mmCIF file of C-alpha atoms in Angstrom:
data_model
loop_
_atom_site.group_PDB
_atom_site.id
_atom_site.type_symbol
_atom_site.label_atom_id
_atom_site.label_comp_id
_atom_site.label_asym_id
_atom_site.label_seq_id
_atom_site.Cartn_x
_atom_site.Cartn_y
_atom_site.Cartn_z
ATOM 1 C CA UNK A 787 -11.698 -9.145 25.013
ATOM 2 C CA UNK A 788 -14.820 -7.868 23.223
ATOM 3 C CA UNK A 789 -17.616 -9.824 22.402
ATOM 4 C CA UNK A 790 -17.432 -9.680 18.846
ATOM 5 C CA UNK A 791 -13.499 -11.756 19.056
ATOM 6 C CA UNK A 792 -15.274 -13.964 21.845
ATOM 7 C CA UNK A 793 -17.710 -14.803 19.369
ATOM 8 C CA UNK A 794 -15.703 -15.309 16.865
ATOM 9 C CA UNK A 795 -13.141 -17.369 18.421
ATOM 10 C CA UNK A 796 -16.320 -19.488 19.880
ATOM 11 C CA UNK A 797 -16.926 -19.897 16.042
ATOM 12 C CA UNK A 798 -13.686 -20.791 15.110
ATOM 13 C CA UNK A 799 -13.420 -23.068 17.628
ATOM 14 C CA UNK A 800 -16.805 -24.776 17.175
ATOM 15 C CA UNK A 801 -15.695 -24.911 13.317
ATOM 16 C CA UNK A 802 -12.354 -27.508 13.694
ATOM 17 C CA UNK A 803 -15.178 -29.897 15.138
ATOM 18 C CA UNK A 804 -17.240 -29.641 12.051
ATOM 19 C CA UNK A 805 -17.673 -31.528 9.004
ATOM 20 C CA UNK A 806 -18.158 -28.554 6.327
ATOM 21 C CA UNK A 807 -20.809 -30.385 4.105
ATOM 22 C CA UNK A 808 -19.791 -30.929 0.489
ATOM 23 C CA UNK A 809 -22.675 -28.624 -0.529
ATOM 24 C CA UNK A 810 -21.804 -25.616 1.474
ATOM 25 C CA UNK A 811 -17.776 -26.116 0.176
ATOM 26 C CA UNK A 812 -19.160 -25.989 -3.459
ATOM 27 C CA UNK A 813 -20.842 -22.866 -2.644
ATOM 28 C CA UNK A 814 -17.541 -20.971 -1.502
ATOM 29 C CA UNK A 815 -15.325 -22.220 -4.026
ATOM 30 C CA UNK A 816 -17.829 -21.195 -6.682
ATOM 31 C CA UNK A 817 -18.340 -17.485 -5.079
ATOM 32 C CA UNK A 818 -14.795 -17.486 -4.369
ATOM 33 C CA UNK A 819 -14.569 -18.354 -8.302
ATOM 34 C CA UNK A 820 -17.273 -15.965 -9.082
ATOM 35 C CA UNK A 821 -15.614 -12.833 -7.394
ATOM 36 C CA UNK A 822 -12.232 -13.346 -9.186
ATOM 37 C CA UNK A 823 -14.120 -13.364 -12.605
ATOM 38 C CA UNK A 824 -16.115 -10.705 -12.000
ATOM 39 C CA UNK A 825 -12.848 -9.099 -10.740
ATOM 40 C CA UNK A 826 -11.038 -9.842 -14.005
ATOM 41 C CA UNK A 827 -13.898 -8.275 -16.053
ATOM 42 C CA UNK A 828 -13.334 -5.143 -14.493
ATOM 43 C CA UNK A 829 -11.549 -2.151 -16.926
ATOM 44 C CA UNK A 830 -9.806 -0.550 -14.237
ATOM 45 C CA UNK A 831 -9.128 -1.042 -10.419
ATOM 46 C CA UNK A 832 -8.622 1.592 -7.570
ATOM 47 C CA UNK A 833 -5.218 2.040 -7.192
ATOM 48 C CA UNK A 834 -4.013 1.869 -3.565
ATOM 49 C CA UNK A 835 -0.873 2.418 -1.377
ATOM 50 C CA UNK A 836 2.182 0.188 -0.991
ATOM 51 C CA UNK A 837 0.755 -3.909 -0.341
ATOM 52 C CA UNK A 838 -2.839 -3.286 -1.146
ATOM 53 C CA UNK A 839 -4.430 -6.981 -0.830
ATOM 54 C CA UNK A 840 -7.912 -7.484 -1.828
ATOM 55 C CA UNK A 841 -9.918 -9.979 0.076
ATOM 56 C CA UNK A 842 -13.338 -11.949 -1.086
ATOM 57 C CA UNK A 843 -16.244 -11.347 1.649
ATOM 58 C CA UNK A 844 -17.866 -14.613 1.100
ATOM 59 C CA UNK A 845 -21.279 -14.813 3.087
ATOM 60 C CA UNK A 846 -23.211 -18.143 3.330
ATOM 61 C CA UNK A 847 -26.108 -19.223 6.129
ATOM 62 C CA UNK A 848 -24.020 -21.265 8.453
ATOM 63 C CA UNK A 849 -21.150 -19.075 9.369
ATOM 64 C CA UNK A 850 -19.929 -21.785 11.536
ATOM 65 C CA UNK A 851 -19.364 -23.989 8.441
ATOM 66 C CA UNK A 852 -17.398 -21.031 6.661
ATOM 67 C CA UNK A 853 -14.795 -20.279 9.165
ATOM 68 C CA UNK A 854 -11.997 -22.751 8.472
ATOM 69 C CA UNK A 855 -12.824 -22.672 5.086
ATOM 70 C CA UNK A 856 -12.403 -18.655 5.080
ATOM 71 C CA UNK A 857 -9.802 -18.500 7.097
ATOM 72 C CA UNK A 858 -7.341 -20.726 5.171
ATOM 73 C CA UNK A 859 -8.620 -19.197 1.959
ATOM 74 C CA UNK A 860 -6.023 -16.295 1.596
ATOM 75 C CA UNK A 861 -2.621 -17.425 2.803
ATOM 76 C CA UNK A 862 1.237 -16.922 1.455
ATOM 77 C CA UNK A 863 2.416 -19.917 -0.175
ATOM 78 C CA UNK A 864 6.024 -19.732 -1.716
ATOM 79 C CA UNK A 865 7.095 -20.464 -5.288
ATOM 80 C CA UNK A 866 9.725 -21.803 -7.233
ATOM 81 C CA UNK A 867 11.867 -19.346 -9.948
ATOM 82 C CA UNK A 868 9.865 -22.105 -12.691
ATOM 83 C CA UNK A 869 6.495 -21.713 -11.225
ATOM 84 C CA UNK A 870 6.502 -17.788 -11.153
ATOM 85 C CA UNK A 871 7.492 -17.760 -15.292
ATOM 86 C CA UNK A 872 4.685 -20.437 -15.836
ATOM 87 C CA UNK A 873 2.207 -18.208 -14.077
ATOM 88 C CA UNK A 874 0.189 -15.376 -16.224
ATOM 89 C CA UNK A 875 0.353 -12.730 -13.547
ATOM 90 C CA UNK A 876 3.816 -13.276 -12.916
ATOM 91 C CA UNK A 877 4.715 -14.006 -16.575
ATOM 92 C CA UNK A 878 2.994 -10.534 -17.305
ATOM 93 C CA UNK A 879 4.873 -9.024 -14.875
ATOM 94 C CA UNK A 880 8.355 -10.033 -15.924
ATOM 95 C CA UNK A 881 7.667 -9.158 -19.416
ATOM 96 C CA UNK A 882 6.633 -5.679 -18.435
ATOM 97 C CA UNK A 883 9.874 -5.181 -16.010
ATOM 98 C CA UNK A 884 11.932 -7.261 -18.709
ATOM 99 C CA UNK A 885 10.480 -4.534 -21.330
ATOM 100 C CA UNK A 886 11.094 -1.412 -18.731
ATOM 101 C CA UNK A 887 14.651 -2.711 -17.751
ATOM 102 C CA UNK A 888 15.960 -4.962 -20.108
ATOM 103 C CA UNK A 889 19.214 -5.552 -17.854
ATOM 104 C CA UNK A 890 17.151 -7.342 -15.937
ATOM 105 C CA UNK A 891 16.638 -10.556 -18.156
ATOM 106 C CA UNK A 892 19.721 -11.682 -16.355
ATOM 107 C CA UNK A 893 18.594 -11.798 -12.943
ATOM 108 C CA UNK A 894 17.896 -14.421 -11.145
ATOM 109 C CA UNK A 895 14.639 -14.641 -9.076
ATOM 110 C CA UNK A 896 15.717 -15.022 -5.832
ATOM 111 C CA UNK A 897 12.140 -15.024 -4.020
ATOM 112 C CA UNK A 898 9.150 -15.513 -4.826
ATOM 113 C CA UNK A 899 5.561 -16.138 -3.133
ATOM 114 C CA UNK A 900 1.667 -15.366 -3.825
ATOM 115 C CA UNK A 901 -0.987 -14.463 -1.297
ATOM 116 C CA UNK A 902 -4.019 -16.659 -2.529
ATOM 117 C CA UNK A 903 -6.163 -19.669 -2.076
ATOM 118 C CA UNK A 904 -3.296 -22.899 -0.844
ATOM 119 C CA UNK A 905 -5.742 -25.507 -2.352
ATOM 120 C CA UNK A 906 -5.788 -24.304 -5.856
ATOM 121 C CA UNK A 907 -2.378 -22.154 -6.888
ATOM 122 C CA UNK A 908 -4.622 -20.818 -9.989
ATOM 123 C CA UNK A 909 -6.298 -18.284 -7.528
ATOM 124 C CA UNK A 910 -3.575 -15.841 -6.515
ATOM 125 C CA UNK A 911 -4.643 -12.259 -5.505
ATOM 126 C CA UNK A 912 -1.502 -11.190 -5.224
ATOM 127 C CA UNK A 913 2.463 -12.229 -6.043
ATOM 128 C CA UNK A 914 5.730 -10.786 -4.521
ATOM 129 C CA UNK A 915 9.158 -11.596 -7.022
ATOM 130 C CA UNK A 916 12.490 -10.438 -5.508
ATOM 131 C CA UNK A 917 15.192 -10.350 -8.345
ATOM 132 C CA UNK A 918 19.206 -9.964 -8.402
ATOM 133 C CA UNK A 919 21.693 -9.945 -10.060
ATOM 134 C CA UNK A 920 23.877 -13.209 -10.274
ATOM 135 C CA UNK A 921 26.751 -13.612 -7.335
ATOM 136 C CA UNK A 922 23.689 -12.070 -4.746
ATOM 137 C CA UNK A 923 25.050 -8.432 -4.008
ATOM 138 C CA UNK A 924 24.327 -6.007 -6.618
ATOM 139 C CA UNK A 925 21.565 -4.652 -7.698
ATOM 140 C CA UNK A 926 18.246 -5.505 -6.749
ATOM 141 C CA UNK A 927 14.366 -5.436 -7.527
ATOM 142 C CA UNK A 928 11.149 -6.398 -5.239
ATOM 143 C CA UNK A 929 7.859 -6.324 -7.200
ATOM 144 C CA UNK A 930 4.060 -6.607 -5.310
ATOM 145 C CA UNK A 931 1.933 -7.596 -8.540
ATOM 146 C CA UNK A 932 -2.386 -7.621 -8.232
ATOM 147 C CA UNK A 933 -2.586 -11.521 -9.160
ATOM 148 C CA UNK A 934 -6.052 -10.783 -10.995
ATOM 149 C CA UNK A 935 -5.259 -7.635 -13.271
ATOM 150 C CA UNK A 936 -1.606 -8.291 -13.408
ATOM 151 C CA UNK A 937 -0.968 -4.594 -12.474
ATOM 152 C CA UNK A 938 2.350 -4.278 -10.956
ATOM 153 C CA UNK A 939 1.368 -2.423 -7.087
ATOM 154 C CA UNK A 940 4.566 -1.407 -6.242
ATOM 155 C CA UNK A 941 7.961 -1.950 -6.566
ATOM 156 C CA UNK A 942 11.347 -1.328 -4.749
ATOM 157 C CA UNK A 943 14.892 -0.731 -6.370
ATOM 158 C CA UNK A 944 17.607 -1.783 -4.670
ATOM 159 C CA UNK A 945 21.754 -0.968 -5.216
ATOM 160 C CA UNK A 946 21.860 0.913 -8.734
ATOM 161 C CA UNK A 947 23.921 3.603 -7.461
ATOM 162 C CA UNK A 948 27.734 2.555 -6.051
ATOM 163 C CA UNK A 949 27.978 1.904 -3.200
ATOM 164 C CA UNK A 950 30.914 4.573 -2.693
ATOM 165 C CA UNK A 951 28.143 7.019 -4.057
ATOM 166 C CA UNK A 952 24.632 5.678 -2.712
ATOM 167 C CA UNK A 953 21.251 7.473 -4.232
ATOM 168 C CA UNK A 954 20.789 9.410 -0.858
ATOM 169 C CA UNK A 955 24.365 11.245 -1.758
ATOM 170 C CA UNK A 956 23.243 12.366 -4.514
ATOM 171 C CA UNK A 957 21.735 16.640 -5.288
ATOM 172 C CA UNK A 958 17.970 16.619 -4.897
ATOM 173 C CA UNK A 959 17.651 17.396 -8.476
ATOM 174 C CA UNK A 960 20.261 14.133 -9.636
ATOM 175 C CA UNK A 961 17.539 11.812 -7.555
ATOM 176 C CA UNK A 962 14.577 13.337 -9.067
ATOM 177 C CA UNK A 963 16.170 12.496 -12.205
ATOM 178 C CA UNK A 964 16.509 9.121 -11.018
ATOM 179 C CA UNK A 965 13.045 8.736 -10.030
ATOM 180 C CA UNK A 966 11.956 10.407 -13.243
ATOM 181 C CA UNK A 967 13.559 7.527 -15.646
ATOM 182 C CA UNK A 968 12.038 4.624 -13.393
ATOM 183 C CA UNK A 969 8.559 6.099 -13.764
ATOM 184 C CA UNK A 970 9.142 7.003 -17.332
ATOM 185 C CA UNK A 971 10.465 3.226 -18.107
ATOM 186 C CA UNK A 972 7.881 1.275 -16.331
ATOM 187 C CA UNK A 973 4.647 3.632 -16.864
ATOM 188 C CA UNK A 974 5.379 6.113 -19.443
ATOM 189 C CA UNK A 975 4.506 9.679 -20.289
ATOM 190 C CA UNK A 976 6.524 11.593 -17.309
ATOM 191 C CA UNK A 977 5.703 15.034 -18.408
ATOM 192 C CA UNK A 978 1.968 14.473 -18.083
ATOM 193 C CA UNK A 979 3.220 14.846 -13.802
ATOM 194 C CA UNK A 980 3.973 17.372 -11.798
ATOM 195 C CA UNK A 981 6.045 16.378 -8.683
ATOM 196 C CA UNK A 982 6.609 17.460 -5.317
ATOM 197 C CA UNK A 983 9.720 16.385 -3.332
ATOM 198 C CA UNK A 984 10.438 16.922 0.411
ATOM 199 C CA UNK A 985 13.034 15.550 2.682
ATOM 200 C CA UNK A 986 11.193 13.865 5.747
ATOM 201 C CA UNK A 987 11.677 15.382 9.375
ATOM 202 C CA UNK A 988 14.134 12.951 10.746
ATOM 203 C CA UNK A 989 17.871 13.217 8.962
ATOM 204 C CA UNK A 990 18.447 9.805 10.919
ATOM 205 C CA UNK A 991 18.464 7.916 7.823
ATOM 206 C CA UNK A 992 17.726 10.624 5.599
ATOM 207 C CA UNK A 993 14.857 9.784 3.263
ATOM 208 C CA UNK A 994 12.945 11.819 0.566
ATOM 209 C CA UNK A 995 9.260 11.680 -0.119
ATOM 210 C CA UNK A 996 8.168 12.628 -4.006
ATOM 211 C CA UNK A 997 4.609 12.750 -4.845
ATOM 212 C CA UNK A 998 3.258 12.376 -8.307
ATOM 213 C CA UNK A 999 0.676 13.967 -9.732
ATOM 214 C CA UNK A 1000 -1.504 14.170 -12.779
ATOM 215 C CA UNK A 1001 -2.122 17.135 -14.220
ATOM 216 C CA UNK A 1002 -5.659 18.271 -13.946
ATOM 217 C CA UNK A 1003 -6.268 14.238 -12.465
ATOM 218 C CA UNK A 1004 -6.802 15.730 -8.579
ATOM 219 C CA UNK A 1005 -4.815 13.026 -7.097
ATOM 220 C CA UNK A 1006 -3.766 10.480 -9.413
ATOM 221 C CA UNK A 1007 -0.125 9.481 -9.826
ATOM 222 C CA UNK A 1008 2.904 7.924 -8.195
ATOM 223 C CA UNK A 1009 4.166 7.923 -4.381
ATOM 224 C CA UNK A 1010 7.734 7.437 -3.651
ATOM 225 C CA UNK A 1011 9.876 7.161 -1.073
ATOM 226 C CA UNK A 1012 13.735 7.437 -1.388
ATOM 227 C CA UNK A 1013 15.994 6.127 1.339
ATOM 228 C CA UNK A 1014 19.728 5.078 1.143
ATOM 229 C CA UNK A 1015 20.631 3.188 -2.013
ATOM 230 C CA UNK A 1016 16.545 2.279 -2.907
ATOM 231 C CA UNK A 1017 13.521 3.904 -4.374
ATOM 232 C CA UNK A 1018 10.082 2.518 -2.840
ATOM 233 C CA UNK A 1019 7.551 3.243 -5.794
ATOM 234 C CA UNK A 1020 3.797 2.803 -5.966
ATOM 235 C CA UNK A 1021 1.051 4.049 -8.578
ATOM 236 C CA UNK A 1022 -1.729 6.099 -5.702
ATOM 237 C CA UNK A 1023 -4.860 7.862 -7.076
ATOM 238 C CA UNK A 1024 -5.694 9.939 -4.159
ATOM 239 C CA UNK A 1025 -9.178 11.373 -5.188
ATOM 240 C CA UNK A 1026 -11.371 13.997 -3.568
ATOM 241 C CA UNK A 1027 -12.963 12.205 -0.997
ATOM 242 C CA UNK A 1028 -17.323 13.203 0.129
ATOM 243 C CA UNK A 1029 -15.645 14.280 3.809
ATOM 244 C CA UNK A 1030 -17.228 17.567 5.107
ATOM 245 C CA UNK A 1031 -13.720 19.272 5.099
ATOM 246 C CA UNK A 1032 -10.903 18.853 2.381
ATOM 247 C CA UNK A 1033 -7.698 20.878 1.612
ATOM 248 C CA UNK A 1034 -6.468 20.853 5.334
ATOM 249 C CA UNK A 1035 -3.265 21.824 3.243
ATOM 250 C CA UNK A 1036 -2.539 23.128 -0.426
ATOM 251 C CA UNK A 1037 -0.374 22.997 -3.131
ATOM 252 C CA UNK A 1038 -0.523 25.388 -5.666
ATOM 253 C CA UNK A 1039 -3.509 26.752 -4.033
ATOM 254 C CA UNK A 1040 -5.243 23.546 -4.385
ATOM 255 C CA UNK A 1041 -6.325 21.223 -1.635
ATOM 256 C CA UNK A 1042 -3.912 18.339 -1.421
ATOM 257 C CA UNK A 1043 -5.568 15.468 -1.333
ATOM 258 C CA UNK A 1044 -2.797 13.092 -0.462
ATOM 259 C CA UNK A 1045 -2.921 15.013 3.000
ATOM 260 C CA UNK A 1046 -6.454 14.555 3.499
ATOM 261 C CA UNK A 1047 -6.281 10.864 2.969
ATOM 262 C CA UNK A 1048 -4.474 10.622 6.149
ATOM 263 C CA UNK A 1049 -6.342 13.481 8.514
ATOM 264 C CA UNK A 1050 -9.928 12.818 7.094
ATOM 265 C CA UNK A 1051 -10.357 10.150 9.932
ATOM 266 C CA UNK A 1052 -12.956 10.079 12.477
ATOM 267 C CA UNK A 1053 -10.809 8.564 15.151
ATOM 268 C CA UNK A 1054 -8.301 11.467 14.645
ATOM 269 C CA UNK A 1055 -10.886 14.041 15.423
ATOM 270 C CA UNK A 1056 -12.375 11.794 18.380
ATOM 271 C CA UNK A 1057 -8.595 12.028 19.467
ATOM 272 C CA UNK A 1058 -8.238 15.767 19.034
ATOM 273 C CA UNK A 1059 -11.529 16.232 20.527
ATOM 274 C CA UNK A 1060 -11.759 18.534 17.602
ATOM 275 C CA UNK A 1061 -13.997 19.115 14.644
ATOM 276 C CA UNK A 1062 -12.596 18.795 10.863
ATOM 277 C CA UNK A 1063 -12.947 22.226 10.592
ATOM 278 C CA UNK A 1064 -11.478 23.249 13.976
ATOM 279 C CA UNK A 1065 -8.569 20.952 12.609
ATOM 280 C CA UNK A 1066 -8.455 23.072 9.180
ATOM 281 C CA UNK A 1067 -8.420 26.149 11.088
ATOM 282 C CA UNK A 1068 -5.632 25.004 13.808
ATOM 283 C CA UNK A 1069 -2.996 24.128 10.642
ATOM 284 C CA UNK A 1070 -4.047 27.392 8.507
ATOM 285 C CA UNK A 1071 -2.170 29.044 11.758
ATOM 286 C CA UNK A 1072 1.176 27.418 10.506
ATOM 287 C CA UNK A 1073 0.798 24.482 13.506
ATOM 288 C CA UNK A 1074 1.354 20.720 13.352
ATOM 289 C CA UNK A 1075 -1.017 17.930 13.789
ATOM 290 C CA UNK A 1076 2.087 17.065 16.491
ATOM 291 C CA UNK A 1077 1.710 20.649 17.655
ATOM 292 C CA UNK A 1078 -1.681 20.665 18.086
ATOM 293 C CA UNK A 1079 -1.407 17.567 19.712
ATOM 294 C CA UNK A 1080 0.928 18.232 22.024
ATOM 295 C CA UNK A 1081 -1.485 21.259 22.750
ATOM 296 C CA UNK A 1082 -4.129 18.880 24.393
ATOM 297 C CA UNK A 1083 -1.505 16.675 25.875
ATOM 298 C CA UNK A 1084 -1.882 14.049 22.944
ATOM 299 C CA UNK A 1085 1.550 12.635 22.623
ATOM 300 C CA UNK A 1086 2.951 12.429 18.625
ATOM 301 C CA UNK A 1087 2.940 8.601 18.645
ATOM 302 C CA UNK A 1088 -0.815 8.161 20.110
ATOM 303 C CA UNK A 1089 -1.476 10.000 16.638
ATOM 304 C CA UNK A 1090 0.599 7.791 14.638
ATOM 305 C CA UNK A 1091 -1.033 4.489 15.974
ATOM 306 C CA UNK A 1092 -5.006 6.314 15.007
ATOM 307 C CA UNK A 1093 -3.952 7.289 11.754
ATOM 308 C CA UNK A 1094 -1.758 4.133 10.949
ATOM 309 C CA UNK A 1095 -4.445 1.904 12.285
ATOM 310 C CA UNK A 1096 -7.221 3.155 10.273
ATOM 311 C CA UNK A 1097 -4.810 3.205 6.695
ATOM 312 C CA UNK A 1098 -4.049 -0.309 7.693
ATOM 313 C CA UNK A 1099 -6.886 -1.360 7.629
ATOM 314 C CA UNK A 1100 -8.473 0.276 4.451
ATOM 315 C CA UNK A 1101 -5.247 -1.667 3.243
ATOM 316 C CA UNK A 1102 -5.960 -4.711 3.985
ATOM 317 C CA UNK A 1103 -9.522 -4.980 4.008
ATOM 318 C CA UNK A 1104 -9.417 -3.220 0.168
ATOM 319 C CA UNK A 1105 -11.987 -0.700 2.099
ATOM 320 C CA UNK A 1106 -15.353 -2.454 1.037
ATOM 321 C CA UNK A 1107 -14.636 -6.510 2.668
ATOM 322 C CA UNK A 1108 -14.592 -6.825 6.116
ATOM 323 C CA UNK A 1109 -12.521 -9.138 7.309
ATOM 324 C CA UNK A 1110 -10.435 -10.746 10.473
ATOM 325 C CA UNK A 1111 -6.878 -9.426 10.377
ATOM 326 C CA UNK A 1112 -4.497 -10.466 12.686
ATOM 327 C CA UNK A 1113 -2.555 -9.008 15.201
ATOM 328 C CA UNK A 1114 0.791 -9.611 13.628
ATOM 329 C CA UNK A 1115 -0.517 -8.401 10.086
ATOM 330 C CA UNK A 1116 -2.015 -5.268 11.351
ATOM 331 C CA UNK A 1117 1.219 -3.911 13.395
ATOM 332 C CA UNK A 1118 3.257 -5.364 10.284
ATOM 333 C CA UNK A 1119 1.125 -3.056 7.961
ATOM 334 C CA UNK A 1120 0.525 -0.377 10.640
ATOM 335 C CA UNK A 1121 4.402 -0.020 10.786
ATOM 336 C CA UNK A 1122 5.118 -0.245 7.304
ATOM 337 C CA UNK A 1123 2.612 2.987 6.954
ATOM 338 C CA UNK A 1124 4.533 5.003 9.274
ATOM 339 C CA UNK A 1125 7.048 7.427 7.759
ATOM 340 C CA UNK A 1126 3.726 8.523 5.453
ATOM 341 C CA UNK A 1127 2.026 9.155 8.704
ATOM 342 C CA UNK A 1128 4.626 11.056 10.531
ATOM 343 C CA UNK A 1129 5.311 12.929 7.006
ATOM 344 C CA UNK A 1130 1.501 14.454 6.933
ATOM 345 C CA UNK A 1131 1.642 15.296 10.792
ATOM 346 C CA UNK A 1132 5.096 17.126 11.090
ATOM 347 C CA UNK A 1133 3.698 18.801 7.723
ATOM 348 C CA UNK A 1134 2.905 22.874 8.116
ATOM 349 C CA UNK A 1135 1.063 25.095 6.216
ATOM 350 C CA UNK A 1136 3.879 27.607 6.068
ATOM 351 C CA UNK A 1137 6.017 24.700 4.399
ATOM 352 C CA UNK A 1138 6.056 24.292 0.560
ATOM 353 C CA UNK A 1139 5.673 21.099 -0.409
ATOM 354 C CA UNK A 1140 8.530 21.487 -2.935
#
């Protein structure tokens, strides 16, 4: 156990025994309060991968006082079908699906929860609403929505294809088209984004990977990942990062910036026991991260667990607040990352990404 958790559990601890004075409480709920306005002011917000969560880094004298306070500040609390269309986030974000998909009106919410503060429901960073239709087995939508700009962060469709003829079944080009009309109903202007589509390395369940891009944006668009009868979208703006080496691959003879999101990653490199460069240079030869790996007797999933760790945690800690994640949460978020991660490092240069 490091010193830093031994601390902090000492803290913790120490904290359950404490009366937080009323003064100190004020001051959290009011910076709490303060963030999420200062939040809403905001024009625009980075977009990030699937389950972004955004976390307020609160930081007050007496961090013994804080801690339970903190701690029980961003939870998952459920809520009712009633609660979810009195809410504005989630009120915005069934008018926007009920706008895109107008079927929809007739499903009935089936789930529902927010990730927020549990003593006041008014402070919700972020809601999840599953929908169905009535009778419980056909078709199906999950939404993630940000619970302070009311942008919808991804969303999952479930079981709009028979079942005798699932969305996997279907020509490359008929699922495209598939993808294309989602997009184009919930976000608009579809021709304004070029796509590239590639089937993932294992056909064990077959699942396709289409990234979205603006044209002339550098990295902004849509990330989506197609697997048996569902399409996993997110909005991503993948933008060129200040690392000392970019374009590890290209599209189009530009550097591809999704890519670099994963590989630009210090712990990679400390892994490889190889430069950024050296790691340019090694996939310009047509290799593998896995190959090049496997080269220095790195096994494939020792990569996975650096790379997934590190975009887990720019997930959850929004990449600026720093906070305690748990076990369970990380490996959660760490596996949910996965098939990205493996996508990038079984990726080769010699490979279009078509």
């Amino acid at each position: 156990m490091t010193i830093e958790r031994k601390i902090r559990e000492h803290l913790h601890e120490e904290a359950q025994t404490m009366e937080c004075p009323p003064a100190i409480s004020k001051r959290i709920e009011q910076s709490y309060s303060h963030y999420l306005q200062r939040k809403r002011s905001e024009i625009t917000m980075k977009k990030r991968l699937i389950g972004g969560i955004v976390a307020a880094a609160i930081l007050i004298p007496t961090a013994a006082f804080a801690a339970p306070v903190v701690i029980d500040m961003l939870t998952r609390a459920p809520m009712t079908s009633e609660q979810v269309k009195l809410d504005e986030a989630g009120k915005a974000t069934l008018e926007k699906l009920y706008r895109a998909i107008p079927e929809t009106k007739s499903f009935e919410i089936i789930n529902a929860s927010y990730l927020g503060d549990p003593n006041d429901s008014t402070k919700k960073v972020q809601l999840s609403i599953v929908l169905q239709e009535k009778g419980g087995t056909g078709k199906k939508i999950t939404l993630h929505t940000n619970g302070i700009t009311d942008e919808i962060q991804d969303l999952t469709q479930e079981n709009w294809e028979p079942k005798e003829k699932p969305l996997i079944s279907l020509s490359d080009q008929e699922i495209k088209g598939k993808v294309d009309q989602l997009i184009d109903k919930l976000y608009g202007n579809i021709k304004d984004y070029e796509v590239a589509m590639e089937q993932m390395g294992n056909p064990d369940p077959k699942t396709f990977i289409l990234n979205y891009t603006k044209k002339g944006s550098g990295g902004e668009g849509y990330q989506v990942f197609v697997q048996g009868n569902s399409i996993s979208l997110a909005p991503v703006d993948f933008e060129p990062s200040n690392a000392e080496v970019e374009g590890y691959f290209s599209r189009d003879g530009k550097p591809d910036y999704y890519a670099d999101n994963f590989l630009n990653d210090e712990k990679l490199f400390s892994l490889l026991k190889m430069t950024p460069t050296e790691l340019k240079e090694e996939l310009a030869k047509g290799k593998s991260v896995v190959e090049i790996a496997a080269a220095r007797n790195i096994s494939k999933q020792q990569v996975i667990d650096v790379i997934a760790r590190t975009q887990a945690e720019g997930q959850l800690q929004d990449g600026k607040n720093k906070v305690t994640i748990s076990d369970d949460l990380l490996k959660q978020t760490m596996k949910d990352v996965e098939p990205k991660v493996v996508h990038v490092i079984e990726h080769k240069t010699e490979t279009e990404w078509k």
